[in-house]
Amino acid sequence: EDINKDYHCSDGVFKAEDLKKTNGKIKSNTGKEFYIIEASFIDSYKGIKKQAQTIPLKDLGFILAETGIGTDSIVADAGSGSGGAACFIARYVRKVYSFDINEKNLQQAKKNAQYFNIENIEFKKVDVYKEIPVKDVDLLLLDLPEPWKAIGAANIAVKHGGFIVIYCPQITQAQQFINEAKDFLHIKTVEIIEREWKIEGQIVRPKSLSNIHSGFLVLLRKI
């Protein structure tokens, strides 16, 4: 939102000058009191504009932990979608190359990267089923309808010992990729379930709808 304008919501109106504060309390015209703090990257990330669905944070965390990518790593990301995965991963690695065949997706992904002032992502319009125009990447992340069609291109792009992670909503997608990826070592396929709990006074129970399925993650390594 534009902090140079008053903010209107169901709890009232917040004055622009109050929104410019970085900490403390502010009140709406209806007397509702709120705390104001400076937004972290994750606060901002949760509000990015989406042209396509993004990979959930719980799954992105798994990718970082299992592949061990770091400040010297090169990552390829296909497809870009809204740029969520590329923006998140770019904070931890040297370079991210993000590819998508959809121009609208690329434009939104670029806007999100600009919003975060991230400069180590390069976006390109590419059909990764035909080619992935980088080589010797440490990690290739595929979030595609038919990821098995990118196996040939992936084999050229990923360095020896590098990782491929497939994110897919259907287990049959994972099954077909694994069955066709003969040049890669299948390490494991997982589904990350996040179960949030409500703790309020004497009430302790799981929150409803907190463990909804998001997708499957297939972890492979080039051998």
mmCIF file of C-alpha atoms in Angstrom:
data_model
loop_
_atom_site.group_PDB
_atom_site.id
_atom_site.type_symbol
_atom_site.label_atom_id
_atom_site.label_comp_id
_atom_site.label_asym_id
_atom_site.label_seq_id
_atom_site.Cartn_x
_atom_site.Cartn_y
_atom_site.Cartn_z
ATOM 1 C CA GLU A 1 0.000 0.000 0.000
ATOM 2 C CA ASP A 2 0.992 3.641 -0.502
ATOM 3 C CA ILE A 3 2.047 4.963 2.921
ATOM 4 C CA ASN A 4 1.596 8.508 1.630
ATOM 5 C CA LYS A 5 -2.158 7.919 1.728
ATOM 6 C CA ASP A 6 -4.526 7.104 4.563
ATOM 7 C CA TYR A 7 -5.262 3.380 4.860
ATOM 8 C CA HIS A 8 -8.915 2.291 4.968
ATOM 9 C CA CYS A 9 -9.945 -1.120 6.334
ATOM 10 C CA SER A 10 -12.692 -2.812 8.355
ATOM 11 C CA ASP A 11 -11.140 -1.505 11.586
ATOM 12 C CA GLY A 12 -11.288 2.121 10.450
ATOM 13 C CA VAL A 13 -8.925 4.624 8.884
ATOM 14 C CA PHE A 14 -5.222 4.932 9.687
ATOM 15 C CA LYS A 15 -3.525 8.251 9.002
ATOM 16 C CA ALA A 16 -0.630 8.330 6.551
ATOM 17 C CA GLU A 17 1.683 10.027 9.048
ATOM 18 C CA ASP A 18 1.082 7.211 11.556
ATOM 19 C CA LEU A 19 1.852 4.536 8.964
ATOM 20 C CA LYS A 20 5.305 6.051 8.412
ATOM 21 C CA LYS A 21 6.351 5.166 11.962
ATOM 22 C CA THR A 22 8.676 2.168 12.307
ATOM 23 C CA ASN A 23 7.561 1.073 15.774
ATOM 24 C CA GLY A 24 5.077 1.759 18.554
ATOM 25 C CA LYS A 25 1.293 1.853 18.562
ATOM 26 C CA ILE A 26 -1.169 3.562 16.261
ATOM 27 C CA LYS A 27 -4.930 4.018 16.438
ATOM 28 C CA SER A 28 -7.586 4.097 13.763
ATOM 29 C CA ASN A 29 -10.354 6.689 13.727
ATOM 30 C CA THR A 30 -12.593 4.114 15.453
ATOM 31 C CA GLY A 31 -10.173 3.744 18.357
ATOM 32 C CA LYS A 32 -8.780 0.362 17.335
ATOM 33 C CA GLU A 33 -5.176 0.050 18.515
ATOM 34 C CA PHE A 34 -2.449 -1.683 16.525
ATOM 35 C CA TYR A 35 1.280 -2.265 16.883
ATOM 36 C CA ILE A 36 3.436 -1.108 14.016
ATOM 37 C CA ILE A 37 6.829 -2.682 13.295
ATOM 38 C CA GLU A 38 9.251 -2.548 10.408
ATOM 39 C CA ALA A 39 8.455 -5.324 7.943
ATOM 40 C CA SER A 40 10.940 -8.185 7.621
ATOM 41 C CA PHE A 41 11.617 -9.943 4.319
ATOM 42 C CA ILE A 42 9.178 -12.706 5.279
ATOM 43 C CA ASP A 43 6.470 -10.172 6.185
ATOM 44 C CA SER A 44 6.806 -8.643 2.732
ATOM 45 C CA TYR A 45 7.195 -12.015 1.018
ATOM 46 C CA LYS A 46 3.838 -13.217 2.293
ATOM 47 C CA GLY A 47 2.176 -10.267 0.585
ATOM 48 C CA ILE A 48 3.782 -10.462 -2.868
ATOM 49 C CA LYS A 49 1.507 -10.183 -5.870
ATOM 50 C CA LYS A 50 0.890 -13.520 -7.563
ATOM 51 C CA GLN A 51 0.393 -14.273 -11.226
ATOM 52 C CA ALA A 52 0.676 -17.967 -10.324
ATOM 53 C CA GLN A 53 0.758 -19.952 -7.083
ATOM 54 C CA THR A 54 4.025 -19.945 -5.138
ATOM 55 C CA ILE A 55 5.807 -22.821 -3.413
ATOM 56 C CA PRO A 56 5.002 -22.628 0.335
ATOM 57 C CA LEU A 57 7.704 -21.525 2.764
ATOM 58 C CA LYS A 58 7.745 -24.929 4.493
ATOM 59 C CA ASP A 59 8.722 -26.547 1.194
ATOM 60 C CA LEU A 60 11.286 -23.882 0.300
ATOM 61 C CA GLY A 61 12.919 -24.445 3.685
ATOM 62 C CA PHE A 62 13.190 -28.167 2.932
ATOM 63 C CA ILE A 63 14.907 -27.408 -0.384
ATOM 64 C CA LEU A 64 17.522 -25.201 1.300
ATOM 65 C CA ALA A 65 18.191 -27.729 4.055
ATOM 66 C CA GLU A 66 18.423 -30.832 1.867
ATOM 67 C CA THR A 67 20.555 -29.363 -0.929
ATOM 68 C CA GLY A 68 22.846 -27.241 1.255
ATOM 69 C CA ILE A 69 23.021 -24.438 -1.304
ATOM 70 C CA GLY A 70 24.890 -21.353 -0.135
ATOM 71 C CA THR A 71 26.677 -18.169 -1.088
ATOM 72 C CA ASP A 72 28.717 -19.782 -3.885
ATOM 73 C CA SER A 73 25.825 -21.714 -5.421
ATOM 74 C CA ILE A 74 24.233 -21.241 -8.838
ATOM 75 C CA VAL A 75 20.547 -22.127 -9.084
ATOM 76 C CA ALA A 76 18.203 -22.548 -12.049
ATOM 77 C CA ASP A 77 14.474 -22.190 -11.472
ATOM 78 C CA ALA A 78 11.749 -23.267 -13.924
ATOM 79 C CA GLY A 79 9.075 -22.064 -14.202
ATOM 80 C CA SER A 80 9.299 -18.660 -12.657
ATOM 81 C CA GLY A 81 5.601 -18.384 -11.814
ATOM 82 C CA SER A 82 5.275 -15.273 -9.658
ATOM 83 C CA GLY A 83 8.982 -15.331 -8.814
ATOM 84 C CA GLY A 84 8.437 -16.386 -5.218
ATOM 85 C CA ALA A 85 10.921 -19.266 -5.179
ATOM 86 C CA ALA A 86 13.535 -17.280 -7.117
ATOM 87 C CA CYS A 87 13.279 -14.307 -4.735
ATOM 88 C CA PHE A 88 13.447 -16.511 -1.640
ATOM 89 C CA ILE A 89 16.401 -18.592 -2.835
ATOM 90 C CA ALA A 90 18.295 -15.573 -4.212
ATOM 91 C CA ARG A 91 18.872 -14.309 -0.659
ATOM 92 C CA TYR A 92 21.056 -17.351 0.056
ATOM 93 C CA VAL A 93 22.954 -18.008 -3.185
ATOM 94 C CA ARG A 94 25.255 -16.253 -5.651
ATOM 95 C CA LYS A 95 22.999 -16.347 -8.706
ATOM 96 C CA VAL A 96 19.542 -17.514 -9.743
ATOM 97 C CA TYR A 97 18.486 -18.047 -13.353
ATOM 98 C CA SER A 98 14.706 -18.173 -13.599
ATOM 99 C CA PHE A 99 12.887 -19.373 -16.718
ATOM 100 C CA ASP A 100 9.268 -19.310 -17.830
ATOM 101 C CA ILE A 101 7.455 -19.600 -21.142
ATOM 102 C CA ASN A 102 4.632 -17.285 -20.011
ATOM 103 C CA GLU A 103 5.392 -13.583 -20.514
ATOM 104 C CA LYS A 104 2.833 -12.464 -17.901
ATOM 105 C CA ASN A 105 4.471 -14.699 -15.306
ATOM 106 C CA LEU A 106 7.887 -13.257 -16.132
ATOM 107 C CA GLN A 107 6.679 -9.673 -15.855
ATOM 108 C CA GLN A 108 5.140 -10.304 -12.427
ATOM 109 C CA ALA A 109 8.234 -12.193 -11.268
ATOM 110 C CA LYS A 110 10.455 -9.288 -12.330
ATOM 111 C CA LYS A 111 8.233 -6.810 -10.472
ATOM 112 C CA ASN A 112 8.456 -8.883 -7.300
ATOM 113 C CA ALA A 113 12.257 -9.080 -7.567
ATOM 114 C CA GLN A 114 12.413 -5.307 -8.051
ATOM 115 C CA TYR A 115 10.151 -4.827 -5.028
ATOM 116 C CA PHE A 116 12.709 -6.685 -2.893
ATOM 117 C CA ASN A 117 15.673 -4.936 -4.579
ATOM 118 C CA ILE A 118 17.091 -8.340 -5.525
ATOM 119 C CA GLU A 119 19.703 -8.028 -8.243
ATOM 120 C CA ASN A 120 21.144 -11.554 -8.494
ATOM 121 C CA ILE A 121 18.225 -13.044 -10.453
ATOM 122 C CA GLU A 122 18.189 -13.230 -14.237
ATOM 123 C CA PHE A 123 14.799 -13.883 -15.814
ATOM 124 C CA LYS A 124 14.453 -15.326 -19.321
ATOM 125 C CA LYS A 125 11.598 -16.475 -21.525
ATOM 126 C CA VAL A 126 12.536 -20.066 -22.309
ATOM 127 C CA ASP A 127 10.795 -23.353 -23.088
ATOM 128 C CA VAL A 128 12.733 -25.558 -20.678
ATOM 129 C CA TYR A 129 11.240 -28.674 -22.231
ATOM 130 C CA LYS A 130 13.594 -27.886 -25.131
ATOM 131 C CA GLU A 131 16.579 -26.270 -23.406
ATOM 132 C CA ILE A 132 17.871 -24.827 -20.147
ATOM 133 C CA PRO A 133 20.413 -22.181 -21.228
ATOM 134 C CA VAL A 134 22.822 -22.516 -18.286
ATOM 135 C CA LYS A 135 25.382 -25.135 -17.299
ATOM 136 C CA ASP A 136 27.003 -26.471 -14.130
ATOM 137 C CA VAL A 137 24.204 -25.372 -11.801
ATOM 138 C CA ASP A 138 24.251 -26.635 -8.230
ATOM 139 C CA LEU A 139 20.470 -26.896 -8.059
ATOM 140 C CA LEU A 140 17.711 -27.072 -10.643
ATOM 141 C CA LEU A 141 14.216 -26.480 -9.262
ATOM 142 C CA LEU A 142 11.403 -27.634 -11.541
ATOM 143 C CA ASP A 143 7.843 -26.498 -10.869
ATOM 144 C CA LEU A 144 6.235 -27.560 -14.150
ATOM 145 C CA PRO A 145 3.088 -29.401 -15.304
ATOM 146 C CA GLU A 146 5.156 -32.119 -17.023
ATOM 147 C CA PRO A 147 8.643 -31.991 -15.476
ATOM 148 C CA TRP A 148 9.756 -35.261 -17.128
ATOM 149 C CA LYS A 149 9.803 -33.408 -20.455
ATOM 150 C CA ALA A 150 12.734 -31.339 -19.116
ATOM 151 C CA ILE A 151 14.919 -34.341 -18.199
ATOM 152 C CA GLY A 152 17.156 -34.046 -21.262
ATOM 153 C CA ALA A 153 17.721 -30.331 -20.746
ATOM 154 C CA ALA A 154 18.236 -30.885 -17.014
ATOM 155 C CA ASN A 155 20.968 -33.429 -17.634
ATOM 156 C CA ILE A 156 22.946 -30.806 -19.555
ATOM 157 C CA ALA A 157 22.311 -27.947 -17.101
ATOM 158 C CA VAL A 158 23.074 -29.630 -13.759
ATOM 159 C CA LYS A 159 26.683 -30.223 -12.748
ATOM 160 C CA HIS A 160 27.950 -33.650 -11.707
ATOM 161 C CA GLY A 161 26.804 -34.143 -8.117
ATOM 162 C CA GLY A 162 24.272 -31.326 -8.412
ATOM 163 C CA PHE A 163 20.668 -31.531 -7.262
ATOM 164 C CA ILE A 164 17.317 -31.526 -8.992
ATOM 165 C CA VAL A 165 14.201 -30.826 -6.956
ATOM 166 C CA ILE A 166 10.772 -31.364 -8.472
ATOM 167 C CA TYR A 167 7.759 -29.654 -6.921
ATOM 168 C CA CYS A 168 4.440 -31.125 -8.041
ATOM 169 C CA PRO A 169 0.870 -31.263 -6.684
ATOM 170 C CA GLN A 170 0.165 -34.820 -7.898
ATOM 171 C CA ILE A 171 2.091 -37.943 -6.851
ATOM 172 C CA THR A 172 1.682 -39.364 -10.363
ATOM 173 C CA GLN A 173 3.823 -36.478 -11.658
ATOM 174 C CA ALA A 174 6.570 -37.493 -9.243
ATOM 175 C CA GLN A 175 6.179 -41.132 -10.254
ATOM 176 C CA GLN A 176 6.554 -40.452 -13.972
ATOM 177 C CA PHE A 177 9.578 -38.196 -13.478
ATOM 178 C CA ILE A 178 11.385 -40.762 -11.312
ATOM 179 C CA ASN A 179 10.635 -43.568 -13.757
ATOM 180 C CA GLU A 180 12.091 -41.576 -16.659
ATOM 181 C CA ALA A 181 15.051 -39.894 -14.901
ATOM 182 C CA LYS A 182 17.517 -42.750 -15.413
ATOM 183 C CA ASP A 183 20.634 -40.548 -15.214
ATOM 184 C CA PHE A 184 19.757 -39.210 -11.769
ATOM 185 C CA LEU A 185 19.865 -40.798 -8.332
ATOM 186 C CA HIS A 186 16.474 -40.596 -6.628
ATOM 187 C CA ILE A 187 17.203 -39.688 -3.019
ATOM 188 C CA LYS A 188 13.673 -39.343 -1.692
ATOM 189 C CA THR A 189 10.161 -38.067 -2.288
ATOM 190 C CA VAL A 190 8.427 -36.258 0.553
ATOM 191 C CA GLU A 191 5.290 -34.391 1.463
ATOM 192 C CA ILE A 192 5.835 -31.734 4.129
ATOM 193 C CA ILE A 193 2.847 -31.457 6.463
ATOM 194 C CA GLU A 194 2.715 -28.371 8.665
ATOM 195 C CA ARG A 195 0.347 -28.722 11.605
ATOM 196 C CA GLU A 196 -0.346 -25.491 13.463
ATOM 197 C CA TRP A 197 -1.681 -25.613 17.015
ATOM 198 C CA LYS A 198 -4.023 -23.322 18.894
ATOM 199 C CA ILE A 199 -2.867 -22.632 22.457
ATOM 200 C CA GLU A 200 -5.173 -20.256 24.297
ATOM 201 C CA GLY A 201 -5.647 -20.553 28.053
ATOM 202 C CA GLN A 202 -6.743 -24.131 28.743
ATOM 203 C CA ILE A 203 -7.483 -24.783 25.063
ATOM 204 C CA VAL A 204 -4.832 -26.834 23.284
ATOM 205 C CA ARG A 205 -5.747 -28.354 19.923
ATOM 206 C CA PRO A 206 -4.655 -28.425 16.287
ATOM 207 C CA LYS A 207 -5.987 -25.556 14.232
ATOM 208 C CA SER A 208 -8.482 -26.689 11.645
ATOM 209 C CA LEU A 209 -7.264 -26.816 8.029
ATOM 210 C CA SER A 210 -3.644 -26.420 9.153
ATOM 211 C CA ASN A 211 -2.363 -29.556 7.425
ATOM 212 C CA ILE A 212 -3.754 -29.122 3.918
ATOM 213 C CA HIS A 213 -1.731 -30.794 1.157
ATOM 214 C CA SER A 214 0.376 -28.386 -0.905
ATOM 215 C CA GLY A 215 2.648 -30.549 -3.026
ATOM 216 C CA PHE A 216 5.237 -33.301 -3.264
ATOM 217 C CA LEU A 217 8.988 -32.721 -3.365
ATOM 218 C CA VAL A 218 11.229 -35.084 -5.291
ATOM 219 C CA LEU A 219 14.937 -34.835 -4.492
ATOM 220 C CA LEU A 220 17.420 -36.248 -7.006
ATOM 221 C CA ARG A 221 21.129 -35.972 -7.672
ATOM 222 C CA LYS A 222 23.078 -36.144 -10.916
ATOM 223 C CA ILE A 223 25.515 -39.052 -10.947
#
